[in-house]
Structures are given as structure tokens and as C-alpha cells.
Amino acid sequence: EPEVTQTPSHQVTQMGQEVILRCVPISNHLYFYWYRQILGQKVEFLVSFYNNEISEKSEIFDDQFSVERPDGSNFTLKIRSTKLEDSAMYFCASSDGRGEVKEKLFFGSGTQLSVL
Amino acid sequence: EDQVTQSPEALRLQEGESSSLNCSYTVSGLRGLFWYRQDPGKGPEFLFTLYSAGEEKEKERLKATLTKKESFLHITAPKPEDSATYLCAVQADLDSGAGSYQLTFGKGTKLSVIP
């Protein structure tokens, strides 16, 4: 069964450093998302991406965050200058946007980001 | 602001002991209500989407129902492999009438099924 792949599974960084989290969505999917989950908290929406542009973003997704689909297969989340409160599990998701359940999201296993 | 509240936070069941998980929601216009299963260290795994009050969906030992204010996930004769955190999420309508892309999740119910 096709799956969303995320790398790395764990990332440790120093506060103020830039990090790039990488995702390979399912190949025929058209919609891409980033969510995050702080330990013990809810899964929170960050951003959705369609047709090479951001379609929706949350208040969390400020100027320190950016997304890119550089080569037609990868989907990346960049955090420009990490803060302690950015420590969380980051999930990439994708959906095909077609059919009866357009919003059926397939999630990756996540990247655990630890900011020290 | 869209809100999703799940109860109980945690539930321990004996194998075969049926029960229900609750998800109550407040949303300006409901586009869809979703149930996901999350295993430790993994991303959420899609289970069901419900769109309108009165709708029901079933998958193996799970049955999801929807009213105008809440959804229930009924688990019949659970097995240890059903142990996981079950997440409820809502998708709202935008003011424009189009559907929002984002899902608003609840904190989940951690289910443990004891053999």
C-alpha cells in the first residue's frame, strides 16, 4: 500500500538554527499538508498546499515557516530560526482530492523535532 | 472558533467488553467529521468520514455515528489489537461556502484493551 514517507524520523537542533523537514507524499496525490503535535497536545494544522501554492495556513505558520515542493516528488517544511516551542512531532499528509472522500488524509510517521 | 472535545481521555476495557467513545464539536458549518486511529510513534490512520446527522459507518468492530452536536465511536467486542488513541476531527465550511482545508482535532481517547 502506498504511504507517505518522512525523513528524518528524529531531528535535534540548537535554538536559532534552520531545519528542513522532508516528506515524499503519495505519488498521485494533489493536496499536501503539514500538521504538528506537541507532546500530550492535540494534532494542529499548520498549512495546506495545492497547485504549487499555499491554499490555507494557521496562525502557527508565521514568517519563520515556509513550504516548498522543489522537484515534483518531495514536499518540505523549513523553519528558519527554531525556537524551543517548536519542539514537536511534525506530520506530513497528502490526499488525492478526488472521489467521494476528498479529505481522506494519509499521514506519514512524523519527524520528532527537538530544539535545545 | 471550532472546538472538538473527546471523552473519556482514557478507557480500559476487557477483551470483549463493548463501549463507546464520544466526540462533541462546535463548528460554524460542518463539512465533515473524521475519525482516525493513532498508534504510538505513528501518524493518524484514517477510519471514517461522516457528513450529516444520522449517518453511520462501520468497519470491522468499529461503528461511527453522527448527530448535530456529537459523534460516537462504538467498539463491539474489542480485541487487544484495537488498543490505540482514537482521534476525532472536524472540517468546517469557510465563510465563502467553500470547504476549509484544515482539520481541527480533539485530544483523543486512549483505548487499552486487556486480554
PDB file of C-alpha atoms in Angstrom:
ATOM      1  CA  GLU A   1       0.000   0.000   0.000  1.00  0.00           C
ATOM      2  CA  PRO A   2       1.377   3.443  -0.879  1.00  0.00           C
ATOM      3  CA  GLU A   3       2.490   5.551   2.042  1.00  0.00           C
ATOM      4  CA  VAL A   4       3.763   8.992   2.945  1.00  0.00           C
ATOM      5  CA  THR A   5       7.449   8.913   3.844  1.00  0.00           C
ATOM      6  CA  GLN A   6       9.095  11.420   6.178  1.00  0.00           C
ATOM      7  CA  THR A   7      12.773  11.992   6.886  1.00  0.00           C
ATOM      8  CA  PRO A   8      14.472  12.210   9.266  1.00  0.00           C
ATOM      9  CA  SER A   9      12.494  10.402  11.960  1.00  0.00           C
ATOM     10  CA  HIS A  10      14.283  12.437  14.633  1.00  0.00           C
ATOM     11  CA  GLN A  11      15.977  15.825  14.377  1.00  0.00           C
ATOM     12  CA  VAL A  12      17.829  17.595  17.148  1.00  0.00           C
ATOM     13  CA  THR A  13      18.842  21.208  16.622  1.00  0.00           C
ATOM     14  CA  GLN A  14      20.042  24.224  18.535  1.00  0.00           C
ATOM     15  CA  MET A  15      17.746  27.176  19.089  1.00  0.00           C
ATOM     16  CA  GLY A  16      18.102  29.695  16.278  1.00  0.00           C
ATOM     17  CA  GLN A  17      19.204  27.127  13.700  1.00  0.00           C
ATOM     18  CA  GLU A  18      17.344  26.408  10.475  1.00  0.00           C
ATOM     19  CA  VAL A  19      15.809  22.976   9.924  1.00  0.00           C
ATOM     20  CA  ILE A  20      14.252  21.359   6.883  1.00  0.00           C
ATOM     21  CA  LEU A  21      11.828  18.500   7.325  1.00  0.00           C
ATOM     22  CA  ARG A  22      11.298  16.339   4.284  1.00  0.00           C
ATOM     23  CA  CYS A  23       8.326  14.378   3.014  1.00  0.00           C
ATOM     24  CA  VAL A  24       7.540  12.254  -0.008  1.00  0.00           C
ATOM     25  CA  PRO A  25       3.752  12.265  -0.455  1.00  0.00           C
ATOM     26  CA  ILE A  26       1.850   9.510  -2.237  1.00  0.00           C
ATOM     27  CA  SER A  27       2.654   9.875  -5.907  1.00  0.00           C
ATOM     28  CA  ASN A  28      -0.747  10.672  -7.453  1.00  0.00           C
ATOM     29  CA  HIS A  29      -1.920  12.932  -4.640  1.00  0.00           C
ATOM     30  CA  LEU A  30      -2.601  16.601  -5.281  1.00  0.00           C
ATOM     31  CA  TYR A  31      -3.007  18.134  -1.808  1.00  0.00           C
ATOM     32  CA  PHE A  32      -0.246  18.296   0.777  1.00  0.00           C
ATOM     33  CA  TYR A  33      -0.309  19.267   4.416  1.00  0.00           C
ATOM     34  CA  TRP A  34       1.838  19.781   7.483  1.00  0.00           C
ATOM     35  CA  TYR A  35       0.481  19.207  10.972  1.00  0.00           C
ATOM     36  CA  ARG A  36       2.295  19.152  14.294  1.00  0.00           C
ATOM     37  CA  GLN A  37       1.683  17.566  17.678  1.00  0.00           C
ATOM     38  CA  ILE A  38       3.338  18.877  20.810  1.00  0.00           C
ATOM     39  CA  LEU A  39       3.754  16.107  23.384  1.00  0.00           C
ATOM     40  CA  GLY A  40       0.444  15.483  25.134  1.00  0.00           C
ATOM     41  CA  GLN A  41      -1.399  18.042  22.999  1.00  0.00           C
ATOM     42  CA  LYS A  42      -3.733  17.970  20.022  1.00  0.00           C
ATOM     43  CA  VAL A  43      -2.675  17.462  16.436  1.00  0.00           C
ATOM     44  CA  GLU A  44      -2.607  21.008  14.997  1.00  0.00           C
ATOM     45  CA  PHE A  45      -2.908  22.169  11.405  1.00  0.00           C
ATOM     46  CA  LEU A  46      -0.044  24.232  10.014  1.00  0.00           C
ATOM     47  CA  VAL A  47      -0.505  24.573   6.270  1.00  0.00           C
ATOM     48  CA  SER A  48      -2.077  23.108   3.155  1.00  0.00           C
ATOM     49  CA  PHE A  49      -0.526  23.238  -0.320  1.00  0.00           C
ATOM     50  CA  TYR A  50      -2.110  22.733  -3.709  1.00  0.00           C
ATOM     51  CA  ASN A  51      -1.073  23.515  -7.247  1.00  0.00           C
ATOM     52  CA  ASN A  52       2.317  24.803  -6.078  1.00  0.00           C
ATOM     53  CA  GLU A  53       0.980  27.351  -3.661  1.00  0.00           C
ATOM     54  CA  ILE A  54      -0.261  27.616  -0.101  1.00  0.00           C
ATOM     55  CA  SER A  55      -4.037  27.217  -0.013  1.00  0.00           C
ATOM     56  CA  GLU A  56      -4.531  27.754   3.706  1.00  0.00           C
ATOM     57  CA  LYS A  57      -2.372  28.318   6.791  1.00  0.00           C
ATOM     58  CA  SER A  58      -2.918  28.594  10.513  1.00  0.00           C
ATOM     59  CA  GLU A  59      -1.776  31.279  12.948  1.00  0.00           C
ATOM     60  CA  ILE A  60       1.093  28.976  13.946  1.00  0.00           C
ATOM     61  CA  PHE A  61       2.516  29.166  10.418  1.00  0.00           C
ATOM     62  CA  ASP A  62       4.225  32.538  10.722  1.00  0.00           C
ATOM     63  CA  ASP A  63       7.105  34.062   8.755  1.00  0.00           C
ATOM     64  CA  GLN A  64       9.555  31.601  10.275  1.00  0.00           C
ATOM     65  CA  PHE A  65       7.890  28.755   8.395  1.00  0.00           C
ATOM     66  CA  SER A  66       7.906  28.021   4.690  1.00  0.00           C
ATOM     67  CA  VAL A  67       6.951  25.104   2.463  1.00  0.00           C
ATOM     68  CA  GLU A  68       8.199  24.030  -0.905  1.00  0.00           C
ATOM     69  CA  ARG A  69       7.688  21.297  -3.472  1.00  0.00           C
ATOM     70  CA  PRO A  70      11.073  21.562  -5.148  1.00  0.00           C
ATOM     71  CA  ASP A  71      11.024  18.688  -7.606  1.00  0.00           C
ATOM     72  CA  GLY A  72       7.538  17.255  -8.062  1.00  0.00           C
ATOM     73  CA  SER A  73       8.017  14.461  -5.549  1.00  0.00           C
ATOM     74  CA  ASN A  74       9.341  15.997  -2.321  1.00  0.00           C
ATOM     75  CA  PHE A  75       7.447  18.359  -0.036  1.00  0.00           C
ATOM     76  CA  THR A  76       9.464  20.236   2.563  1.00  0.00           C
ATOM     77  CA  LEU A  77       8.821  22.319   5.659  1.00  0.00           C
ATOM     78  CA  LYS A  78      11.514  24.820   6.603  1.00  0.00           C
ATOM     79  CA  ILE A  79      11.748  26.517   9.966  1.00  0.00           C
ATOM     80  CA  ARG A  80      14.084  29.457   9.546  1.00  0.00           C
ATOM     81  CA  SER A  81      15.146  30.126  13.127  1.00  0.00           C
ATOM     82  CA  THR A  82      13.942  27.476  15.540  1.00  0.00           C
ATOM     83  CA  LYS A  83      12.582  28.256  18.981  1.00  0.00           C
ATOM     84  CA  LEU A  84      12.233  25.979  21.996  1.00  0.00           C
ATOM     85  CA  GLU A  85       8.459  25.939  21.493  1.00  0.00           C
ATOM     86  CA  ASP A  86       8.894  24.475  18.002  1.00  0.00           C
ATOM     87  CA  SER A  87       9.762  21.151  19.616  1.00  0.00           C
ATOM     88  CA  ALA A  88       7.048  18.757  18.448  1.00  0.00           C
ATOM     89  CA  MET A  89       6.248  15.821  16.195  1.00  0.00           C
ATOM     90  CA  TYR A  90       5.694  17.146  12.675  1.00  0.00           C
ATOM     91  CA  PHE A  91       3.413  15.142  10.400  1.00  0.00           C
ATOM     92  CA  CYS A  92       3.214  15.422   6.649  1.00  0.00           C
ATOM     93  CA  ALA A  93      -0.018  14.321   4.979  1.00  0.00           C
ATOM     94  CA  SER A  94      -1.399  14.093   1.482  1.00  0.00           C
ATOM     95  CA  SER A  95      -4.751  13.492  -0.182  1.00  0.00           C
ATOM     96  CA  ASP A  96      -5.806  12.899  -3.760  1.00  0.00           C
ATOM     97  CA  GLY A  97      -8.603  15.484  -3.643  1.00  0.00           C
ATOM     98  CA  ARG A  98     -10.845  13.337  -5.786  1.00  0.00           C
ATOM     99  CA  GLY A  99     -13.646  10.893  -5.294  1.00  0.00           C
ATOM    100  CA  GLU A 100     -16.147  10.513  -2.525  1.00  0.00           C
ATOM    101  CA  VAL A 101     -13.775  11.255   0.330  1.00  0.00           C
ATOM    102  CA  LYS A 102     -11.724  14.177  -0.886  1.00  0.00           C
ATOM    103  CA  GLU A 103     -10.463  14.907   2.577  1.00  0.00           C
ATOM    104  CA  LYS A 104      -9.124  11.457   3.371  1.00  0.00           C
ATOM    105  CA  LEU A 105      -5.654  12.338   4.541  1.00  0.00           C
ATOM    106  CA  PHE A 106      -2.791   9.867   4.580  1.00  0.00           C
ATOM    107  CA  PHE A 107      -0.256  10.772   7.267  1.00  0.00           C
ATOM    108  CA  GLY A 108       3.416   9.938   7.475  1.00  0.00           C
ATOM    109  CA  SER A 109       5.013   8.597  10.654  1.00  0.00           C
ATOM    110  CA  GLY A 110       6.333  12.011  11.568  1.00  0.00           C
ATOM    111  CA  THR A 111       9.607  13.773  12.373  1.00  0.00           C
ATOM    112  CA  GLN A 112      10.270  14.357  16.052  1.00  0.00           C
ATOM    113  CA  LEU A 113      11.940  17.774  16.276  1.00  0.00           C
ATOM    114  CA  SER A 114      13.786  18.643  19.465  1.00  0.00           C
ATOM    115  CA  VAL A 115      15.073  22.207  19.851  1.00  0.00           C
ATOM    116  CA  LEU A 116      17.707  22.628  22.564  1.00  0.00           C
TER     117      LEU A 116
ATOM    118  CA  GLU B   1     -13.564  29.087  16.853  1.00  0.00           C
ATOM    119  CA  ASP B   2     -14.011  25.418  16.005  1.00  0.00           C
ATOM    120  CA  GLN B   3     -13.735  23.127  19.013  1.00  0.00           C
ATOM    121  CA  VAL B   4     -13.578  19.370  19.416  1.00  0.00           C
ATOM    122  CA  THR B   5     -13.807  17.679  22.818  1.00  0.00           C
ATOM    123  CA  GLN B   6     -13.324  13.963  23.277  1.00  0.00           C
ATOM    124  CA  SER B   7     -14.256  11.839  26.266  1.00  0.00           C
ATOM    125  CA  PRO B   8     -13.133   9.930  28.120  1.00  0.00           C
ATOM    126  CA  GLU B   9      -9.421  10.809  27.923  1.00  0.00           C
ATOM    127  CA  ALA B  10      -8.543   7.183  28.605  1.00  0.00           C
ATOM    128  CA  LEU B  11     -10.525   3.955  28.634  1.00  0.00           C
ATOM    129  CA  ARG B  12      -9.529   0.481  29.759  1.00  0.00           C
ATOM    130  CA  LEU B  13     -11.660  -2.406  28.577  1.00  0.00           C
ATOM    131  CA  GLN B  14     -11.504  -6.124  28.996  1.00  0.00           C
ATOM    132  CA  GLU B  15     -11.308  -8.029  25.748  1.00  0.00           C
ATOM    133  CA  GLY B  16     -14.887  -8.453  24.502  1.00  0.00           C
ATOM    134  CA  GLU B  17     -16.275  -5.586  26.612  1.00  0.00           C
ATOM    135  CA  SER B  18     -18.095  -3.216  24.243  1.00  0.00           C
ATOM    136  CA  SER B  19     -18.109   0.546  24.810  1.00  0.00           C
ATOM    137  CA  SER B  20     -18.393   3.949  23.119  1.00  0.00           C
ATOM    138  CA  LEU B  21     -16.119   6.940  22.702  1.00  0.00           C
ATOM    139  CA  ASN B  22     -17.606  10.413  22.486  1.00  0.00           C
ATOM    140  CA  CYS B  23     -16.669  13.407  20.356  1.00  0.00           C
ATOM    141  CA  SER B  24     -18.584  16.655  20.845  1.00  0.00           C
ATOM    142  CA  TYR B  25     -17.943  19.515  18.461  1.00  0.00           C
ATOM    143  CA  THR B  26     -18.688  23.160  17.866  1.00  0.00           C
ATOM    144  CA  VAL B  27     -18.231  24.368  14.323  1.00  0.00           C
ATOM    145  CA  SER B  28     -19.808  27.164  12.293  1.00  0.00           C
ATOM    146  CA  GLY B  29     -20.724  24.833   9.448  1.00  0.00           C
ATOM    147  CA  LEU B  30     -19.756  21.184   9.421  1.00  0.00           C
ATOM    148  CA  ARG B  31     -18.227  19.974   6.178  1.00  0.00           C
ATOM    149  CA  GLY B  32     -17.195  16.599   7.609  1.00  0.00           C
ATOM    150  CA  LEU B  33     -16.337  14.756  10.814  1.00  0.00           C
ATOM    151  CA  PHE B  34     -13.415  12.345  10.772  1.00  0.00           C
ATOM    152  CA  TRP B  35     -12.251   9.505  12.982  1.00  0.00           C
ATOM    153  CA  TYR B  36      -8.594   8.492  12.993  1.00  0.00           C
ATOM    154  CA  ARG B  37      -6.630   5.881  14.872  1.00  0.00           C
ATOM    155  CA  GLN B  38      -3.127   6.739  16.129  1.00  0.00           C
ATOM    156  CA  ASP B  39      -0.637   4.157  17.341  1.00  0.00           C
ATOM    157  CA  PRO B  40       2.349   5.266  19.465  1.00  0.00           C
ATOM    158  CA  GLY B  41       5.049   6.940  17.378  1.00  0.00           C
ATOM    159  CA  LYS B  42       2.899   6.867  14.235  1.00  0.00           C
ATOM    160  CA  GLY B  43       0.800   9.292  12.258  1.00  0.00           C
ATOM    161  CA  PRO B  44      -3.002   9.194  12.386  1.00  0.00           C
ATOM    162  CA  GLU B  45      -4.625   6.498  10.260  1.00  0.00           C
ATOM    163  CA  PHE B  46      -7.955   7.299   8.600  1.00  0.00           C
ATOM    164  CA  LEU B  47     -11.008   5.332   9.757  1.00  0.00           C
ATOM    165  CA  PHE B  48     -14.236   7.138   8.776  1.00  0.00           C
ATOM    166  CA  THR B  49     -15.763  10.329   7.429  1.00  0.00           C
ATOM    167  CA  LEU B  50     -19.313  11.346   8.376  1.00  0.00           C
ATOM    168  CA  TYR B  51     -21.054  14.228   6.642  1.00  0.00           C
ATOM    169  CA  SER B  52     -24.584  14.612   8.012  1.00  0.00           C
ATOM    170  CA  ALA B  53     -26.600  13.912  11.137  1.00  0.00           C
ATOM    171  CA  GLY B  54     -27.966  10.395  11.202  1.00  0.00           C
ATOM    172  CA  GLU B  55     -25.156   8.971   9.122  1.00  0.00           C
ATOM    173  CA  GLU B  56     -23.442   5.764  10.268  1.00  0.00           C
ATOM    174  CA  LYS B  57     -20.311   3.997   9.033  1.00  0.00           C
ATOM    175  CA  GLU B  58     -18.963   0.579  10.029  1.00  0.00           C
ATOM    176  CA  LYS B  59     -15.608  -1.142   9.744  1.00  0.00           C
ATOM    177  CA  GLU B  60     -14.995  -4.475  11.445  1.00  0.00           C
ATOM    178  CA  ARG B  61     -15.625  -3.923  15.196  1.00  0.00           C
ATOM    179  CA  LEU B  62     -15.997  -0.140  14.840  1.00  0.00           C
ATOM    180  CA  LYS B  63     -19.137   1.859  14.124  1.00  0.00           C
ATOM    181  CA  ALA B  64     -19.253   5.647  13.915  1.00  0.00           C
ATOM    182  CA  THR B  65     -22.427   7.699  14.257  1.00  0.00           C
ATOM    183  CA  LEU B  66     -23.125  11.426  13.937  1.00  0.00           C
ATOM    184  CA  THR B  67     -25.647  13.837  15.428  1.00  0.00           C
ATOM    185  CA  LYS B  68     -25.772  17.619  15.092  1.00  0.00           C
ATOM    186  CA  LYS B  69     -23.548  18.102  18.135  1.00  0.00           C
ATOM    187  CA  GLU B  70     -21.575  14.920  18.649  1.00  0.00           C
ATOM    188  CA  SER B  71     -20.250  11.716  17.211  1.00  0.00           C
ATOM    189  CA  PHE B  72     -19.812   8.325  18.817  1.00  0.00           C
ATOM    190  CA  LEU B  73     -17.343   5.598  18.005  1.00  0.00           C
ATOM    191  CA  HIS B  74     -18.811   2.307  19.156  1.00  0.00           C
ATOM    192  CA  ILE B  75     -16.416  -0.581  19.691  1.00  0.00           C
ATOM    193  CA  THR B  76     -18.030  -4.012  19.752  1.00  0.00           C
ATOM    194  CA  ALA B  77     -16.212  -6.936  21.388  1.00  0.00           C
ATOM    195  CA  PRO B  78     -12.803  -5.224  21.245  1.00  0.00           C
ATOM    196  CA  LYS B  79      -9.544  -7.122  20.923  1.00  0.00           C
ATOM    197  CA  PRO B  80      -6.096  -6.147  22.263  1.00  0.00           C
ATOM    198  CA  GLU B  81      -5.070  -5.031  18.765  1.00  0.00           C
ATOM    199  CA  ASP B  82      -7.735  -2.301  18.962  1.00  0.00           C
ATOM    200  CA  SER B  83      -5.607  -0.584  21.625  1.00  0.00           C
ATOM    201  CA  ALA B  84      -4.668   2.861  20.284  1.00  0.00           C
ATOM    202  CA  THR B  85      -5.561   6.522  20.614  1.00  0.00           C
ATOM    203  CA  TYR B  86      -8.706   7.399  18.667  1.00  0.00           C
ATOM    204  CA  LEU B  87      -8.848  10.927  17.304  1.00  0.00           C
ATOM    205  CA  CYS B  88     -11.874  12.888  16.183  1.00  0.00           C
ATOM    206  CA  ALA B  89     -11.505  15.843  13.805  1.00  0.00           C
ATOM    207  CA  VAL B  90     -13.846  18.282  12.075  1.00  0.00           C
ATOM    208  CA  GLN B  91     -13.610  20.127   8.796  1.00  0.00           C
ATOM    209  CA  ALA B  92     -15.559  23.371   8.603  1.00  0.00           C
ATOM    210  CA  ASP B  93     -17.107  25.433   5.897  1.00  0.00           C
ATOM    211  CA  LEU B  94     -15.408  28.724   5.113  1.00  0.00           C
ATOM    212  CA  ASP B  95     -17.398  31.969   5.009  1.00  0.00           C
ATOM    213  CA  SER B  96     -17.149  31.755   1.246  1.00  0.00           C
ATOM    214  CA  GLY B  97     -19.047  28.475   1.280  1.00  0.00           C
ATOM    215  CA  ALA B  98     -16.018  26.504   0.174  1.00  0.00           C
ATOM    216  CA  GLY B  99     -14.609  23.855   2.468  1.00  0.00           C
ATOM    217  CA  SER B 100     -11.683  24.679   4.698  1.00  0.00           C
ATOM    218  CA  TYR B 101      -8.617  22.551   4.103  1.00  0.00           C
ATOM    219  CA  GLN B 102      -7.748  22.171   7.734  1.00  0.00           C
ATOM    220  CA  LEU B 103      -8.880  19.544  10.185  1.00  0.00           C
ATOM    221  CA  THR B 104      -9.393  20.556  13.822  1.00  0.00           C
ATOM    222  CA  PHE B 105      -8.552  17.618  16.067  1.00  0.00           C
ATOM    223  CA  GLY B 106      -9.602  16.668  19.575  1.00  0.00           C
ATOM    224  CA  LYS B 107      -7.050  15.414  22.104  1.00  0.00           C
ATOM    225  CA  GLY B 108      -8.131  11.843  21.588  1.00  0.00           C
ATOM    226  CA  THR B 109      -9.227   8.888  23.697  1.00  0.00           C
ATOM    227  CA  LYS B 110      -6.508   6.422  24.619  1.00  0.00           C
ATOM    228  CA  LEU B 111      -8.055   2.964  24.499  1.00  0.00           C
ATOM    229  CA  SER B 112      -6.427  -0.012  26.195  1.00  0.00           C
ATOM    230  CA  VAL B 113      -7.938  -3.468  25.685  1.00  0.00           C
ATOM    231  CA  ILE B 114      -6.766  -6.005  28.238  1.00  0.00           C
ATOM    232  CA  PRO B 115      -6.677  -9.691  27.249  1.00  0.00           C
TER     233      PRO B 115
END
